[in-house]
Coordinates of C-alpha atoms in Angstrom, one line a residue:
M1 CA 11.1 35.4 -6.0
M2 CA 14.9 34.6 -6.5
S3 CA 15.8 32.5 -9.3
K4 CA 17.3 29.3 -8.5
Q5 CA 20.6 28.5 -9.6
Y6 CA 21.4 25.2 -7.9
S7 CA 19.8 21.7 -8.0
L8 CA 19.9 19.5 -4.7
G9 CA 19.2 15.9 -5.3
I10 CA 18.4 13.7 -2.1
D11 CA 18.4 10.1 -2.0
L12 CA 16.3 9.1 1.2
G13 CA 17.4 5.7 1.9
T14 CA 15.9 3.0 3.9
S15 CA 19.6 2.1 5.3
N16 CA 21.8 5.1 4.0
S17 CA 20.8 8.7 3.0
A18 CA 22.9 10.9 0.5
M19 CA 23.0 14.2 -1.4
T20 CA 24.2 15.8 -4.1
V21 CA 24.2 19.6 -5.6
A22 CA 24.6 20.7 -8.8
R23 CA 25.1 24.2 -10.3
L24 CA 23.1 25.4 -13.1
E25 CA 26.0 27.6 -14.5
D26 CA 28.3 24.6 -15.3
Q27 CA 26.2 21.8 -14.8
A28 CA 29.0 20.3 -12.4
L29 CA 27.6 17.7 -9.7
Q30 CA 29.2 17.7 -6.3
D31 CA 28.5 15.1 -3.7
L32 CA 27.9 16.5 -0.2
S33 CA 29.5 15.2 3.3
I34 CA 27.0 15.4 5.9
L35 CA 28.0 16.7 9.1
Q36 CA 26.9 14.4 12.0
V37 CA 27.6 13.0 15.4
V38 CA 29.9 10.2 15.3
A39 CA 30.5 10.2 19.2
P40 CA 29.2 12.1 22.1
H41 CA 30.7 15.7 22.0
T42 CA 32.3 14.6 18.4
V43 CA 30.9 15.4 14.7
E44 CA 32.5 14.7 11.6
A45 CA 31.3 15.2 7.9
R46 CA 30.7 11.7 6.2
P47 CA 30.0 11.1 2.9
G48 CA 26.2 9.7 3.8
L49 CA 23.7 9.7 6.6
A50 CA 22.8 6.3 8.1
S51 CA 19.1 6.4 8.3
N52 CA 18.7 5.4 11.8
I53 CA 17.6 7.2 15.0
Y54 CA 19.0 6.3 18.5
I55 CA 16.7 7.0 21.4
A56 CA 18.8 7.4 24.2
A57 CA 17.8 6.3 27.8
P58 CA 17.2 9.0 30.5
D59 CA 20.7 9.8 32.0
E60 CA 22.4 7.6 29.6
F61 CA 24.5 10.7 28.1
P62 CA 24.9 14.3 29.5
E63 CA 22.9 17.0 28.1
G64 CA 24.3 18.4 24.8
A65 CA 26.5 15.3 24.1
F66 CA 24.8 15.3 20.8
N67 CA 24.8 19.4 19.8
L68 CA 25.9 20.0 16.4
P69 CA 27.7 23.3 15.5
G70 CA 25.1 26.2 15.8
K71 CA 22.3 23.8 16.7
E72 CA 21.4 22.3 20.0
L73 CA 19.7 18.9 19.9
S74 CA 17.6 16.7 22.2
H75 CA 20.1 14.5 23.5
A76 CA 17.2 11.8 23.5
H77 CA 17.4 11.6 19.4
V78 CA 20.7 11.0 17.6
V79 CA 20.5 10.7 14.0
G80 CA 23.2 9.1 11.5
A81 CA 26.5 7.4 12.1
F82 CA 26.7 7.2 15.9
A83 CA 23.0 6.3 16.0
R84 CA 23.8 3.0 14.0
Q85 CA 27.0 2.2 15.5
H86 CA 25.7 2.7 19.2
G87 CA 22.4 1.1 18.4
A88 CA 23.7 -2.1 17.1
Q89 CA 24.7 -2.8 20.6
V90 CA 21.5 -1.7 22.1
P91 CA 19.2 -2.6 19.3
D92 CA 15.7 -2.0 21.1
R93 CA 16.5 1.8 21.1
L94 CA 17.4 1.9 17.4
V95 CA 14.7 3.2 15.1
S96 CA 15.6 1.6 11.4
S97 CA 13.5 1.0 8.1
A98 CA 11.5 3.9 9.0
K99 CA 10.9 4.5 5.3
S100 CA 9.3 0.9 4.8
W101 CA 6.9 1.7 7.6
L102 CA 5.4 4.6 5.4
C103 CA 4.0 2.4 3.0
S104 CA 2.3 0.1 5.6
T105 CA -1.4 -0.2 5.3
Q106 CA -1.7 -1.6 8.7
V107 CA -0.6 1.3 10.8
D108 CA -1.4 4.9 11.6
H109 CA 1.9 6.5 10.1
H110 CA 1.3 9.5 12.6
E111 CA 1.2 7.1 15.6
P112 CA 4.6 6.7 17.6
I113 CA 5.5 2.8 17.1
L114 CA 9.1 2.9 16.4
P115 CA 11.4 1.4 17.5
W116 CA 8.8 -1.6 16.7
Q117 CA 7.9 -3.9 19.3
S118 CA 10.6 -2.3 21.8
S119 CA 9.8 -2.4 25.7
S120 CA 12.4 -0.2 26.5
V121 CA 11.6 3.3 25.0
E122 CA 8.6 4.9 26.2
A123 CA 8.4 8.0 23.9
K124 CA 8.7 6.3 20.7
L125 CA 8.4 8.1 17.1
S126 CA 5.9 7.8 14.2
P127 CA 7.3 6.9 10.9
I128 CA 6.6 10.4 9.6
E129 CA 8.5 11.7 12.5
A130 CA 11.4 9.6 12.0
S131 CA 11.4 10.6 8.4
R132 CA 11.2 14.3 9.4
L133 CA 14.3 14.0 11.8
Y134 CA 16.3 12.3 8.8
L135 CA 15.4 15.2 6.4
E136 CA 16.1 17.9 9.3
S137 CA 19.5 16.2 9.5
L138 CA 20.0 16.6 5.8
V139 CA 19.0 20.0 5.6
Y140 CA 21.5 20.8 8.3
G141 CA 24.1 19.0 6.5
F142 CA 23.1 21.0 3.3
K143 CA 23.6 24.3 5.1
A144 CA 26.8 23.3 7.1
A145 CA 28.4 22.0 3.6
A146 CA 27.5 25.4 2.1
E147 CA 29.2 27.2 4.7
A148 CA 32.3 25.3 4.8
A149 CA 32.7 25.8 1.0
Q150 CA 31.9 29.5 1.4
S151 CA 29.3 28.9 -1.4
D152 CA 26.1 31.1 -1.7
W153 CA 23.8 28.0 -2.2
D154 CA 20.8 27.9 0.1
L155 CA 17.2 26.4 -0.1
E156 CA 15.9 29.8 -1.5
N157 CA 17.8 29.4 -4.8
T158 CA 18.0 25.7 -4.8
N159 CA 15.5 23.4 -6.6
V160 CA 15.2 20.3 -4.5
V161 CA 14.3 17.0 -5.9
L162 CA 13.7 14.2 -3.5
T163 CA 13.6 10.4 -4.3
V164 CA 11.0 7.7 -3.5
P165 CA 10.7 4.2 -4.6
A166 CA 8.8 3.6 -7.9
S167 CA 6.6 1.4 -6.1
F168 CA 5.6 3.7 -3.1
D169 CA 1.8 4.3 -3.3
E170 CA -0.1 7.4 -3.2
V171 CA -0.1 7.3 0.9
A172 CA 3.4 6.7 1.1
R173 CA 4.5 9.6 -1.6
S174 CA 2.3 12.0 0.1
L175 CA 3.6 11.1 3.7
T176 CA 7.0 11.6 2.4
Y177 CA 6.3 15.3 0.9
E178 CA 4.5 15.9 4.2
A179 CA 7.7 15.1 6.1
A180 CA 9.9 17.2 3.6
E181 CA 7.6 20.2 4.4
A182 CA 8.0 19.8 8.1
A183 CA 11.6 19.6 7.8
G184 CA 12.1 22.8 6.1
L185 CA 12.6 21.7 2.4
G186 CA 9.4 23.4 1.1
A187 CA 7.9 22.2 -2.2
V188 CA 10.0 19.7 -3.4
T189 CA 9.8 17.4 -6.4
L190 CA 9.2 13.6 -5.8
M191 CA 11.1 11.5 -8.3
E192 CA 11.2 7.4 -8.9
E193 CA 14.5 6.2 -7.5
P194 CA 15.1 3.8 -10.5
Q195 CA 14.5 6.9 -12.9
A196 CA 17.0 8.8 -10.8
A197 CA 19.7 6.0 -11.5
F198 CA 18.9 6.2 -15.1
Y199 CA 19.3 10.1 -15.2
A200 CA 22.6 9.6 -13.3
W201 CA 23.8 7.1 -16.2
L202 CA 22.8 9.7 -18.7
A203 CA 24.9 12.5 -16.8
Q204 CA 28.0 10.2 -16.4
A205 CA 27.8 9.1 -20.0
G206 CA 27.1 12.6 -21.7
S207 CA 26.7 12.7 -25.3
D208 CA 28.2 9.1 -25.6
W209 CA 24.9 7.6 -24.0
R210 CA 23.6 7.4 -27.8
K211 CA 26.7 4.9 -28.5
Q212 CA 25.6 2.5 -25.8
V213 CA 22.1 2.1 -26.7
A214 CA 20.1 1.6 -29.9
P215 CA 16.5 1.9 -31.1
G216 CA 14.6 -1.5 -29.9
D217 CA 16.6 -1.7 -26.7
I218 CA 14.6 -2.6 -23.6
I219 CA 16.8 -1.5 -20.4
L220 CA 15.9 -3.0 -17.1
V221 CA 16.7 -0.6 -14.1
C222 CA 17.3 -3.2 -11.3
D223 CA 17.4 -1.3 -8.1
V224 CA 18.0 -3.3 -4.7
G225 CA 18.3 -1.2 -1.7
G226 CA 18.0 -1.6 1.8
G227 CA 14.2 -2.1 2.3
T228 CA 12.9 -2.5 -1.1
S229 CA 13.7 -3.7 -4.6
D230 CA 12.3 -1.8 -7.6
F231 CA 12.0 -2.8 -11.2
S232 CA 11.6 -0.5 -14.2
L233 CA 11.7 -0.8 -18.1
I234 CA 12.7 1.8 -20.2
C235 CA 12.3 1.6 -24.1
V236 CA 14.4 3.2 -26.6
S237 CA 12.9 4.4 -29.9
E238 CA 13.9 6.6 -32.9
V239 CA 11.5 9.4 -33.8
E240 CA 12.6 11.5 -36.8
G241 CA 16.3 10.4 -36.3
N242 CA 16.5 11.2 -32.8
L243 CA 16.5 8.8 -30.1
E244 CA 13.7 8.9 -27.4
L245 CA 13.4 7.2 -24.0
E246 CA 10.4 6.4 -22.4
R247 CA 9.5 4.4 -19.2
I248 CA 7.1 1.5 -20.0
S249 CA 6.5 -0.3 -16.8
V250 CA 7.1 -0.3 -13.1
G251 CA 7.1 -3.0 -10.8
E252 CA 5.0 -3.7 -7.6
H253 CA 6.1 -2.7 -4.0
L254 CA 8.3 -5.1 -2.7
L255 CA 9.4 -4.9 0.9
L256 CA 12.4 -7.0 -0.1
G257 CA 16.1 -5.9 0.0
G258 CA 19.2 -5.7 2.1
D259 CA 17.2 -6.0 5.2
N260 CA 16.2 -9.4 4.3
L261 CA 19.7 -10.5 3.4
D262 CA 20.8 -9.1 6.9
L263 CA 18.2 -11.3 8.5
A264 CA 18.8 -14.3 6.5
L265 CA 22.8 -13.8 7.5
A266 CA 22.0 -13.5 11.3
H267 CA 20.1 -16.9 11.0
V268 CA 22.8 -18.5 9.4
L269 CA 25.4 -17.2 12.0
R270 CA 23.2 -17.8 15.0
Y271 CA 23.1 -21.4 14.0
Q272 CA 26.9 -21.5 13.4
M273 CA 27.3 -19.8 16.9
E274 CA 24.9 -22.3 18.6
G275 CA 26.7 -25.1 17.0
E276 CA 29.8 -23.8 18.8
G277 CA 28.3 -24.1 21.9
K278 CA 27.2 -20.2 22.1
T279 CA 23.8 -19.1 23.3
I280 CA 22.0 -16.1 21.6
D281 CA 18.9 -14.7 23.4
D282 CA 16.4 -12.6 21.1
W283 CA 17.6 -9.4 22.4
Q284 CA 21.1 -10.3 21.0
F285 CA 19.7 -11.8 17.8
L286 CA 18.7 -8.2 17.1
A287 CA 22.2 -6.8 17.6
L288 CA 23.4 -9.5 15.5
V289 CA 20.9 -8.5 12.5
H290 CA 22.6 -5.0 12.7
A291 CA 26.2 -6.3 13.1
C292 CA 25.5 -8.8 9.8
R293 CA 24.4 -5.3 8.1
S294 CA 27.7 -3.6 9.1
A295 CA 29.9 -6.7 8.0
K296 CA 27.8 -7.1 4.8
E297 CA 28.4 -3.6 3.8
S298 CA 32.2 -4.0 4.6
L299 CA 32.5 -7.2 2.3
F300 CA 30.6 -5.4 -0.4
E301 CA 32.7 -2.4 -0.4
N302 CA 36.0 -3.9 -0.1
L303 CA 36.5 -7.0 -2.3
D304 CA 39.9 -7.8 -0.9
L305 CA 38.5 -8.9 2.3
T306 CA 37.5 -12.5 2.7
E307 CA 35.9 -12.2 6.3
V308 CA 34.9 -9.9 8.9
S309 CA 34.8 -10.0 12.7
L310 CA 31.8 -8.9 14.6
S311 CA 30.8 -9.3 18.3
V312 CA 27.2 -9.2 19.8
P313 CA 27.1 -7.9 23.4
S314 CA 25.0 -9.1 26.4
R315 CA 22.9 -7.0 28.8
G316 CA 25.7 -7.2 31.4
S317 CA 26.7 -4.0 33.5
S318 CA 29.8 -3.4 31.0
L319 CA 28.7 -2.9 27.3
F320 CA 30.5 -6.0 26.2
A321 CA 30.2 -7.9 29.4
G322 CA 29.7 -11.7 28.2
S323 CA 29.8 -10.7 24.3
V324 CA 30.4 -13.4 21.6
A325 CA 32.3 -13.2 18.5
T326 CA 32.0 -14.7 15.1
S327 CA 32.8 -13.8 11.5
L328 CA 31.1 -13.5 8.1
S329 CA 32.9 -14.9 5.5
R330 CA 32.6 -13.6 1.8
D331 CA 31.8 -17.4 1.0
T332 CA 28.8 -17.3 3.3
L333 CA 27.4 -14.0 2.0
N334 CA 27.8 -15.1 -1.6
Q335 CA 26.2 -18.5 -1.0
I336 CA 23.0 -16.8 0.8
A337 CA 23.0 -13.6 -1.3
L338 CA 23.2 -15.6 -5.0
D339 CA 21.7 -19.2 -3.9
G340 CA 19.1 -17.9 -1.7
F341 CA 18.0 -14.5 -3.4
L342 CA 18.9 -14.8 -7.0
P343 CA 18.9 -18.6 -7.9
L344 CA 18.9 -19.7 -11.4
I345 CA 15.2 -20.6 -11.8
D346 CA 12.8 -21.0 -14.7
A347 CA 11.1 -17.6 -16.1
S348 CA 7.8 -19.4 -15.4
E349 CA 8.4 -19.7 -11.6
M350 CA 6.3 -17.0 -9.8
P351 CA 6.7 -16.1 -6.1
A352 CA 4.8 -18.2 -3.7
A353 CA 1.4 -17.2 -2.3
R354 CA 1.3 -15.6 1.3
A355 CA 0.5 -18.4 3.9
S356 CA -2.9 -18.2 4.9
A357 CA -2.4 -18.7 8.6
G358 CA -5.1 -17.3 10.6
L359 CA -2.8 -15.5 13.4
Q360 CA 0.4 -14.0 12.4
E361 CA 3.1 -11.6 13.9
F362 CA 2.1 -8.1 13.2
G363 CA 4.8 -6.1 11.6
L364 CA 5.9 -4.8 8.1
S365 CA 4.5 -6.8 5.2
Y366 CA 7.7 -8.4 4.0
E367 CA 7.3 -10.5 0.9
S368 CA 6.5 -13.9 2.0
D369 CA 8.7 -15.3 -0.9
P370 CA 12.2 -13.8 -0.7
V371 CA 13.7 -15.2 -3.9
L372 CA 14.3 -12.5 -5.9
S373 CA 14.5 -14.2 -9.2
K374 CA 10.7 -15.3 -8.8
H375 CA 9.8 -11.5 -8.5
L376 CA 11.9 -10.6 -11.4
A377 CA 10.0 -13.0 -13.6
R378 CA 7.0 -11.9 -12.3
F379 CA 7.5 -8.0 -13.2
L380 CA 8.8 -8.8 -16.8
T381 CA 5.7 -10.8 -17.3
R382 CA 3.0 -8.4 -16.1
S383 CA 5.4 -5.9 -18.4
L384 CA 4.3 -7.9 -21.4
Q385 CA 0.9 -7.8 -20.4
N386 CA 0.9 -3.9 -20.0
V387 CA 2.7 -3.5 -23.2
Q388 CA 0.3 -5.7 -24.9
A389 CA -2.6 -3.9 -23.5
N390 CA -1.9 -0.7 -25.4
A391 CA -1.8 -1.1 -29.2
S392 CA 0.3 2.0 -29.8
L393 CA 2.9 1.2 -27.3
A394 CA 3.1 -2.5 -28.6
G395 CA 3.6 -1.1 -32.0
Q396 CA 7.1 0.1 -30.8
F397 CA 8.4 -3.5 -30.7
S398 CA 9.0 -6.4 -32.9
A399 CA 7.0 -9.5 -33.1
E400 CA 10.1 -11.5 -31.6
V401 CA 10.2 -9.2 -28.8
L402 CA 6.5 -9.6 -28.0
A403 CA 6.7 -13.3 -28.3
G404 CA 6.6 -15.6 -25.4
S405 CA 5.5 -14.9 -22.1
F406 CA 7.7 -12.0 -20.5
L407 CA 9.1 -9.0 -22.0
K408 CA 12.8 -9.7 -22.7
P409 CA 15.4 -6.9 -21.6
T410 CA 18.2 -6.2 -23.9
A411 CA 20.4 -4.1 -21.4
V412 CA 20.7 -3.9 -17.5
L413 CA 21.4 -1.1 -15.4
F414 CA 22.1 -1.6 -11.9
N415 CA 21.4 0.4 -8.6
G416 CA 21.6 -0.1 -4.9
G417 CA 24.2 -1.1 -2.5
F418 CA 23.7 -4.7 -2.9
F419 CA 24.9 -4.6 -6.6
N420 CA 28.2 -3.3 -5.3
A421 CA 29.1 -7.2 -5.3
A422 CA 30.3 -8.2 -9.0
P423 CA 28.9 -11.7 -8.4
A424 CA 25.5 -10.4 -7.8
R425 CA 25.5 -8.5 -11.2
E426 CA 27.0 -11.4 -12.7
R427 CA 24.1 -13.5 -11.4
V428 CA 21.3 -11.3 -12.7
L429 CA 22.9 -11.0 -16.0
A430 CA 23.0 -15.1 -16.2
L431 CA 19.4 -15.2 -15.2
L432 CA 18.2 -12.9 -17.9
N433 CA 20.5 -14.6 -20.5
Q434 CA 19.0 -17.9 -19.4
W435 CA 15.6 -16.9 -19.8
S436 CA 16.0 -14.9 -22.9
G437 CA 18.0 -17.6 -24.9
A438 CA 18.6 -14.6 -27.5
D439 CA 22.1 -14.8 -29.6
A440 CA 23.0 -11.2 -28.3
P441 CA 23.5 -11.5 -24.8
V442 CA 21.9 -9.1 -22.3
R443 CA 24.5 -6.4 -21.6
E444 CA 25.2 -4.2 -18.6
L445 CA 25.4 -0.4 -19.0
A446 CA 28.7 0.7 -18.1
G447 CA 29.6 3.5 -15.5
A448 CA 26.8 3.0 -13.0
R449 CA 27.7 4.2 -9.4
Y450 CA 25.5 1.7 -7.5
D451 CA 25.3 3.6 -4.0
K452 CA 25.2 7.2 -5.3
A453 CA 23.5 7.2 -8.3
V454 CA 20.0 8.1 -7.1
A455 CA 21.2 11.4 -5.5
H456 CA 23.3 12.3 -8.6
G457 CA 20.5 11.5 -10.9
A458 CA 18.0 13.5 -8.8
A459 CA 20.2 16.6 -9.0
Y460 CA 20.8 16.3 -12.6
Y461 CA 17.1 16.1 -13.3
G462 CA 16.7 19.1 -11.1
L463 CA 19.2 21.1 -13.4
N464 CA 16.9 19.9 -16.6
Q465 CA 13.9 21.4 -14.7
L466 CA 15.8 24.5 -14.2
S467 CA 17.4 24.9 -17.8
G468 CA 14.4 23.5 -19.9
S469 CA 16.8 21.2 -21.6
G470 CA 18.6 18.2 -21.4
V471 CA 17.8 14.5 -22.1
R472 CA 14.3 13.4 -20.7
V473 CA 12.7 10.0 -19.9
K474 CA 9.1 10.1 -21.0
A475 CA 7.2 9.0 -18.3
G476 CA 4.3 10.5 -16.5
A477 CA 2.0 8.5 -14.4
S478 CA 3.2 5.1 -13.8
R479 CA -0.1 3.5 -13.3
S480 CA -3.4 4.0 -14.5
Y481 CA -6.0 5.6 -12.0
Y482 CA -9.7 4.8 -11.7
I483 CA -12.6 6.2 -9.3
G484 CA -15.1 3.9 -8.0
L485 CA -18.6 4.3 -9.5
E486 CA -21.9 3.2 -8.1
T487 CA -24.0 0.9 -10.5
A488 CA -27.4 2.6 -11.5
G489 CA -30.1 0.3 -11.7
L490 CA -33.1 -1.1 -9.6
A491 CA -32.2 -2.7 -6.1
I492 CA -32.3 -6.6 -6.1
P493 CA -33.1 -8.2 -2.8
G494 CA -29.8 -10.2 -1.7
F495 CA -27.7 -9.0 -4.3
K496 CA -25.2 -6.3 -4.1
P497 CA -24.0 -4.7 -7.6
P498 CA -20.2 -4.7 -8.0
L499 CA -18.5 -1.3 -7.9
K500 CA -17.7 -0.2 -11.4
A501 CA -14.5 1.8 -12.0
L502 CA -14.0 4.8 -14.3
C503 CA -10.4 5.6 -15.7
V504 CA -9.5 9.2 -14.7
V505 CA -5.7 9.2 -15.3
P506 CA -4.3 6.9 -18.1
Q507 CA -0.9 5.3 -17.6
G508 CA 1.7 7.9 -19.0
M509 CA -0.3 11.1 -18.5
E510 CA 2.2 13.6 -18.1
E511 CA 2.6 15.9 -15.5
G512 CA 1.1 19.6 -15.9
S513 CA -1.3 17.9 -18.5
E514 CA -5.2 17.6 -18.0
Q515 CA -8.0 15.5 -19.3
I516 CA -11.7 16.7 -19.8
L517 CA -14.4 14.0 -19.7
D518 CA -17.2 15.9 -21.9
S519 CA -19.1 12.9 -23.2
K520 CA -20.6 11.5 -19.9
E521 CA -22.4 12.9 -16.9
F522 CA -22.2 11.3 -13.4
G523 CA -24.4 12.0 -10.3
L524 CA -22.6 13.6 -7.1
V525 CA -23.8 13.3 -3.8
T526 CA -23.5 16.5 -1.8
G527 CA -24.1 17.6 1.6
E528 CA -23.7 14.4 3.5
S529 CA -20.7 12.0 4.4
V530 CA -19.5 9.9 1.4
T531 CA -17.0 7.8 0.4
F532 CA -14.8 8.0 -2.8
R533 CA -12.7 5.0 -3.4
F534 CA -9.5 5.0 -6.0
F535 CA -8.0 2.1 -7.7
S536 CA -4.9 1.7 -9.9
S537 CA -3.5 -0.8 -12.2
A538 CA 0.0 -1.4 -13.6
I539 CA -1.0 -3.6 -16.6
R540 CA -3.8 -1.7 -18.0
S541 CA -2.0 0.8 -20.1
G542 CA -4.6 0.6 -23.0
D543 CA -7.2 2.0 -20.9
A544 CA -8.4 5.6 -21.8
V545 CA -9.8 8.5 -19.9
G546 CA -13.6 7.7 -19.5
T547 CA -13.1 3.6 -19.6
I548 CA -15.3 2.0 -17.4
L549 CA -14.7 -1.3 -15.8
P550 CA -17.3 -3.6 -14.8
D551 CA -15.7 -4.6 -11.5
A552 CA -13.2 -2.6 -9.6
E553 CA -12.5 -4.8 -6.8
K554 CA -12.0 -7.9 -9.1
E555 CA -9.6 -6.1 -11.8
L556 CA -7.9 -3.5 -10.1
E557 CA -5.9 -2.8 -6.8
E558 CA -7.7 -0.4 -4.4
T559 CA -5.0 2.6 -3.4
L560 CA -6.9 5.1 -1.4
E561 CA -10.2 5.7 0.5
L562 CA -11.6 9.4 1.0
K563 CA -14.2 10.2 3.3
M564 CA -15.5 13.8 3.3
E565 CA -18.6 15.9 2.9
L566 CA -19.1 18.1 -0.2
T567 CA -20.8 21.7 0.1
P568 CA -24.2 21.4 -1.0
L569 CA -25.4 23.6 -3.7
E570 CA -27.4 26.5 -2.6
G571 CA -31.3 25.8 -2.7
H572 CA -30.6 21.9 -3.0
A573 CA -31.4 19.4 -0.3
T574 CA -28.9 17.5 1.9
G575 CA -28.1 14.3 0.0
E576 CA -29.3 15.4 -3.2
V577 CA -27.8 13.8 -6.2
V578 CA -26.5 16.6 -8.7
P579 CA -25.3 16.3 -12.4
V580 CA -21.4 16.6 -12.9
K581 CA -18.9 16.3 -15.6
L582 CA -15.3 15.3 -14.6
H583 CA -11.9 17.2 -15.3
A584 CA -9.0 15.5 -14.2
R585 CA -5.3 17.4 -14.1
V586 CA -1.8 15.9 -13.1
T587 CA 0.0 18.9 -11.4
E588 CA 3.7 19.6 -11.7
M589 CA 4.1 18.3 -8.2
G590 CA 2.5 14.8 -9.1
T591 CA -0.9 15.1 -7.5
L592 CA -4.3 14.5 -9.2
D593 CA -6.8 17.4 -9.0
L594 CA -10.1 15.8 -10.0
W595 CA -12.7 18.6 -10.6
M596 CA -16.5 17.8 -10.5
Q597 CA -18.3 20.5 -12.6
H598 CA -22.0 21.1 -11.9
T599 CA -23.5 21.2 -15.5
R600 CA -26.2 23.4 -14.6
S601 CA -23.7 26.2 -12.9
D602 CA -20.3 27.3 -12.5
H603 CA -20.1 25.4 -9.1
R604 CA -17.4 22.9 -8.9
W605 CA -15.9 20.6 -6.2
K606 CA -12.5 19.1 -6.2
L607 CA -10.5 15.8 -4.8
E608 CA -6.8 15.6 -4.6
F609 CA -4.5 12.9 -4.1
A610 CA -1.1 11.9 -5.2
V611 CA 0.1 9.9 -8.4
R612 CA 3.6 8.6 -9.0
T613 CA 5.2 10.6 -11.7
D614 CA 8.8 11.6 -12.0

C-alpha cells in the first residue's frame, strides 16, 4: 500500500464547501481553488464550491453546456457557482440545504425529495445523492488542482478528513460517510466542525498557542454556519507541567444558522417592497431568499459597503421581465442579525417550546425559537450539568467556575461566515460578559479565519494522524451511548414496565479503545426478528460502562433503532434466549462495534452503528 504523504481537509458546508491540502514533508497548508461551471460552456477555478445543484429543465441548455475538462456531465445537474447564481432566478429548480436534510428523522434519505416542494422538477434528488454530487465535484476539483500544480498528490497517497457538525446524529454521520464512499473518496475520517476550527487556530498560532491560553481556561467554540449552529467547550488543564486540551461538552443539533437569517431578511424586504406598492408572489419570495443570501454575504465580506442592490424576477418570457428591485442595507442586516438573533437577554432565558399545533407544514425541523442567545444559554446550562455529573471532570475546575447555573467560558473562538461581521462577534462577547459578571472579560482568541478554518483544521488534524505528533484535543465520544434493556420480571395485567438502558459507551471513550462488561450476563434473543433500541445523552458524563438506568425513554434521547434477525446457535430453538456478555469497541473510523459473546461457546454476534468522535 502506498504510504500517505498528504492530508486533505474537506469542509462540506450547508451553503459553501471548501478544501485544504497539506503536505507531510513541510506541514504546509494550501487552500484549493475548485474548477467548476460558472456559465454555460465556461469553467473557472473558484476559492470554494457553492453547495447548490441546479436541475435544468429539458432543452433549457444545449447538451454539453456544463462539461468540465476531461469530464462529461449530465446537463440536468449543475453544481457550484452557476447553480447558485442561475438557481436564484429559478428557485424551484435549485437544491439547497441538502446537508440539513441528512439529519431529518422524518424522511427517507434515499428518496428523491429535493428541491423540496418543487412542482417543476420531476426527476428530483435524494439528500444523499445531492451530497454525493457535491463531494464528486470536490473530488474532481482536487484532481484538477493537482494537475494544474503539477503535483504528485492523489487520493491514493492522501489522508482525507471530512467534517460534519458536532451535533450530527449517528444516522446523519453514517449517511455522510456513505456519500463520501460513493463519491470515490474511500475511507475517510469524520471530524466535528468546531474541533476542526480549533485545530485551525492551533495551526495558525503555532507554538504561541500556549501564550494565549492558561490552565483553567474554558474555551467556547461558537460556530454559526449556513444551516446549523454548533457549540463546543474545550478546557485547558496542566498535567506534569504541560498544557492539555479536552473537549468537555457538545451542543444539541440546532437547525439554526444563516438560512434562518436569509429568511428573516427576505420577510423584512418583502414588507418593505409591498409598502412601496410592489407585489411579491410565493415563487418570487423564494428567489428573494436566495438574493438575500448573496447580499448578506457581500455585506459581511466587504465592510466598506453600506447597501447591496438586488432584483427579483417574475415568470415572464424574458428572465427579468417584470422584475422588481430593492436593496439590503447594512443597518437592516445588523438590526435583524443582532437584535433578532442575538439580543442581550438574561442567562436564565431558555428557548421557547415548540408550538403544539396539530397540523403543520412538513419540512425541515428548524428551531421554533430563532433566538440564538437562548440556545447558547441552554448549552452552557446543560454543560454545567454534564460536568457536575462526573466527579473527576468536575475536579478540574474551581468552586467559582462551578458556582451558579451555567458554565462560564473564559475565551471564545468564532467560526462560520456569520462571524465575518465584527458586530456579531462583539455581540456574543457582550452577551457572555453580561452573563458571567467576571472581573476579567471573556476574550476572543485571535487569528481565526471564520470561513476557511474548518477545512484548514481538518487538513492539519490529518497531518497529525500521519505523523503521530502534534497537539491533540482529547475528545472521544461526545455523548454517552446506551442500549435498551427489557425489564425481567413477572407480567402484570395492564402494566408495561419501562425499558431500561445499559451504558455501553461512556462519554469521552477514545476511538480505538474497548470496554468489556464481564460482571453481568444478559439474555439475547436469536433466530427471529428483534429490535435493538439505542439511546444517548450529552449530560451524563459520569455514567460508566455497565450503568443501568431504570427508564430509557424518560431519561435519554433515542438515537437509533435496528431491526434484525440474529443467526441462532446450532441445536437451539428459534426465539430461544441465550446468555451473553457484552464487549464494546469504538473503532478508529468512529463506529461502535458491540459484540455479544455467548458465555457457553465461542459464538458471538455483532451490532454496529456510528458514534461521533473526531
